[in-house]
Amino acid sequence: KLLFIDNIFRFTQAGSEVSALLGRIPSAVGYQPTLATDMGAMQERITTTKKGSITSVQAIYVPADDLTDPAPATTFAHLDATTVLSRAIAELGIYPAVDPLDSTSRIMDPNIVGSEHYDVARGVQKILQDYKSLQDIIAILGTDELSEEDKLTMSRARKIQRFLSQPFQVAEVFTGHMGKLVPLKETIKGFQQILAGEYDHLPEQAFYMVGPIEEAVAKADKLAEEHSW
């Protein structure tokens, strides 16, 4: 069975209001002292038995975009995977605005997904984290002060950021891009080649809103033709 919850934060909020009415002393950030047990009792009911199983998809409101807030943090402990949407990524015009550094999955294990998938995923996260750590230097001093190695990291990370954008069929009206379905194997291959530097010569715009990596190459050729006129 499928269970959709929109929004699990409302459950926490309701518990907090009831707790206040009962006169209980609040815990951190004003939440009820029984937050962990309340959430645990509810989440543990979504379980697999001999008679069947339940797959749950839950939307979580994150107060002030703080993932360490007790309400979302308590919920995350019960989930097998989390997909975190970021305002900062949305501001870059990259959709879906998923943050690959904050998003998690318990099956991201080489014994489950395979060593190639695991290594590429961790490689993508590492280069994005390295780029994130350079943001302050770039903001204050500009890119000219970066070493050649850091410039290469920045270039590949920005291409990866744009390659993470995906033209959805349901969003064709808004994006103006035809929706694409890309097999997992093709996606892994694309990121692997970007990490290996095989597309260092292509402009980062070529990786935005494309399907497989071959489309990025074709888009780069088209951009080159347009600039040559």
C-alpha atoms as one frame of an Amber mdcrd trajectory, in Angstrom:
protein
   0.000   0.000   0.000   0.996   3.628  -0.507   0.724   6.310   2.172   1.156
   9.976   1.277   1.487  12.473   4.135   1.270  16.210   3.501   2.586  17.510
   5.823   4.161  15.490   8.662   5.157  18.750  10.397   1.448  19.307  11.092
   1.474  16.174  13.240   4.325  17.632  15.299   2.612  21.011  15.472  -0.656
  19.465  16.663   1.213  17.523  19.348   2.910  20.719  20.478  -0.422  22.540
  20.799  -2.018  19.681  22.760   1.049  19.510  25.007   0.759  23.236  25.751
  -2.944  22.854  26.600  -2.062  20.046  29.017   0.422  22.349  30.741   3.531
  20.296  29.979   6.900  22.010  30.177   8.171  22.430  26.590  11.542  21.101
  25.464  13.962  22.549  22.891  12.578  25.298  20.616   9.189  25.024  22.333
   8.254  21.540  21.124   6.493  19.004  23.318   8.751  16.940  25.630   7.306
  13.759  24.082   8.234  14.715  20.484  10.514  11.718  19.864   8.119   9.147
  21.339   5.087  10.654  19.571   6.855  10.582  16.210   8.232   7.110  16.847
   4.821   5.694  17.758   3.315   7.091  14.563   6.154   6.151  12.198   6.493
   2.614  13.558   2.918   1.908  12.464   4.121   2.301   8.859   5.727  -1.101
   8.732   6.011  -4.381   6.849   4.209  -7.453   8.158   3.565 -10.971   6.885
   0.291  -9.731   5.414   1.676  -6.761   3.481   3.773  -3.624   3.460   3.352
   0.146   3.316   5.492   2.547   1.311   5.261   6.039   2.739   6.034   9.343
   1.001   6.068  12.266   3.418   6.375  15.999   2.790   8.261  17.740   5.587
   8.128  21.468   6.278  11.509  22.644   7.573  11.140  25.693   9.873  13.500
  28.517   8.792  15.190  26.021   6.424  16.980  24.576   9.463  17.469  20.829
   8.983  18.690  20.521  12.586  15.359  21.785  13.966  13.983  19.085  16.332
  10.799  18.554  14.264  12.387  17.578  10.907  15.450  16.024  12.566  13.244
  13.647  14.575  11.332  12.717  11.418  14.485  12.095   9.358  15.584   9.401
  11.809  12.661   7.208  10.694  13.042   7.649   6.922  14.984   5.449   4.502
  15.633   8.322   2.099  15.260  12.094   2.107  15.078  14.485  -0.844  15.866
  18.021   0.293  14.650  20.919  -1.855  16.851  24.012  -1.650  15.883  27.656
  -2.125  19.478  28.481  -3.116  19.406  25.946  -5.955  15.978  27.177  -7.085
  17.401  30.715  -7.221  19.985  29.440  -9.716  17.100  28.357 -11.949  17.979
  24.686 -11.541  14.960  22.397 -11.310  14.190  20.089  -9.631  15.906  22.104
  -6.897  17.246  19.039  -5.078  20.289  19.515  -2.852  22.504  16.431  -3.366
  24.601  17.300  -0.310  21.710  17.331   2.173  19.670  14.541   0.542  20.307
  11.013   1.829  19.473   7.382   1.109  20.134   4.283   3.179  20.571   2.163
   0.058  23.529   4.273  -1.084  25.758   1.315  -0.334  28.172  -0.370  -2.784
  26.744  -3.750  -1.767  23.287  -2.630  -2.915  23.749  -0.174  -5.806  27.116
  -1.464  -7.003  30.590   0.038  -6.699  30.369   2.113  -9.904  27.125   3.855
  -8.901  28.415   4.405  -5.358  31.801   5.796  -6.434  30.261   8.189  -8.970
  27.639   9.425  -6.471  30.270  10.063  -3.797  32.525  11.701  -6.389  29.716
  14.086  -7.355  29.059  14.928  -3.700  32.764  15.507  -3.030  33.287  17.926
  -5.912  30.102  19.829  -4.999  31.269  20.039  -1.375  34.716  21.254  -2.492
  33.035  23.919  -4.640  30.817  24.935  -1.719  33.910  25.430   0.451  35.327
  27.788  -2.203  32.233  30.026  -2.223  33.550  32.469   0.394  36.856  32.932
  -1.446  35.021  33.440  -4.751  32.595  35.943  -3.172  35.393  38.028  -1.610
  38.314  37.742  -4.037  36.747  36.453  -7.252  37.690  33.440  -9.350  41.015
  34.934 -10.485  42.532  34.252  -7.063  41.803  30.517  -7.260  44.527  28.002
  -8.054  44.309  26.114 -11.344  43.141  23.035  -9.447  40.395  24.994  -7.700
  39.324  26.569 -10.998  38.977  23.081 -12.459  36.947  21.991  -9.426  34.667
  25.010  -9.828  34.222  24.401 -13.560  33.307  20.719 -13.157  31.065  21.395
 -10.153  29.092  24.047 -12.054  28.632  21.627 -14.970  27.460  18.936 -12.568
  25.011  21.387 -10.956  23.472  22.120 -14.336  23.509  18.476 -15.415  21.478
  17.733 -12.270  18.653  19.810 -13.772  16.005  17.667 -15.417  13.344  18.622
 -17.961  10.126  17.075 -16.621   7.236  16.200 -18.909   4.808  17.732 -16.391
   6.773  21.011 -16.458   7.063  21.421 -20.239   4.633  24.369 -20.172   6.790
  26.237 -17.637  10.316  25.354 -18.810   9.798  25.251 -22.553  11.928  22.093
 -22.629  10.611  18.718 -23.750  10.503  16.181 -20.902  13.220  13.528 -20.873
  13.472  10.069 -19.322  17.079   8.958 -18.850  18.018   5.408 -17.768  20.044
   5.200 -14.548  22.991   3.638 -16.379  23.159   6.615 -18.772  22.965   9.095
 -15.890  25.846   7.412 -14.065  27.920   7.381 -17.258  27.327  11.103 -17.804
  28.448  12.124 -14.323  31.405   9.746 -14.496  32.636  11.406 -17.691  32.218
  14.922 -16.267  34.210  13.925 -13.169  36.924  12.418 -15.383  37.280  15.727
 -17.225  36.118  14.433 -20.600  33.923  17.507 -21.074  36.148  20.206 -19.597
  36.152  21.907 -23.003  32.354  22.309 -23.122  30.558  25.410 -21.755  28.479
  24.907 -18.610  25.325  26.168 -20.380  25.390  23.021 -22.519  24.582  20.846
 -19.496  21.420  22.718 -18.484  18.060  20.981 -19.000  19.310  18.104 -21.137
  18.697  14.352 -21.027  21.695  12.037 -21.562  25.232  13.436 -21.807  25.157
  13.137 -25.602  22.535  15.895 -25.651  24.919  18.182 -23.760  27.577  17.587
 -26.432  25.056  18.324 -29.198  23.874  21.451 -27.367  27.487  22.638 -27.023
  28.004  22.238 -30.782  24.817  24.220 -31.416  25.947  26.993 -29.058  29.318
  27.124 -30.818  27.592  27.504 -34.184  25.412  30.332 -32.868  28.445  32.197
 -31.495  30.332  31.777 -34.762  27.714  33.799 -36.660
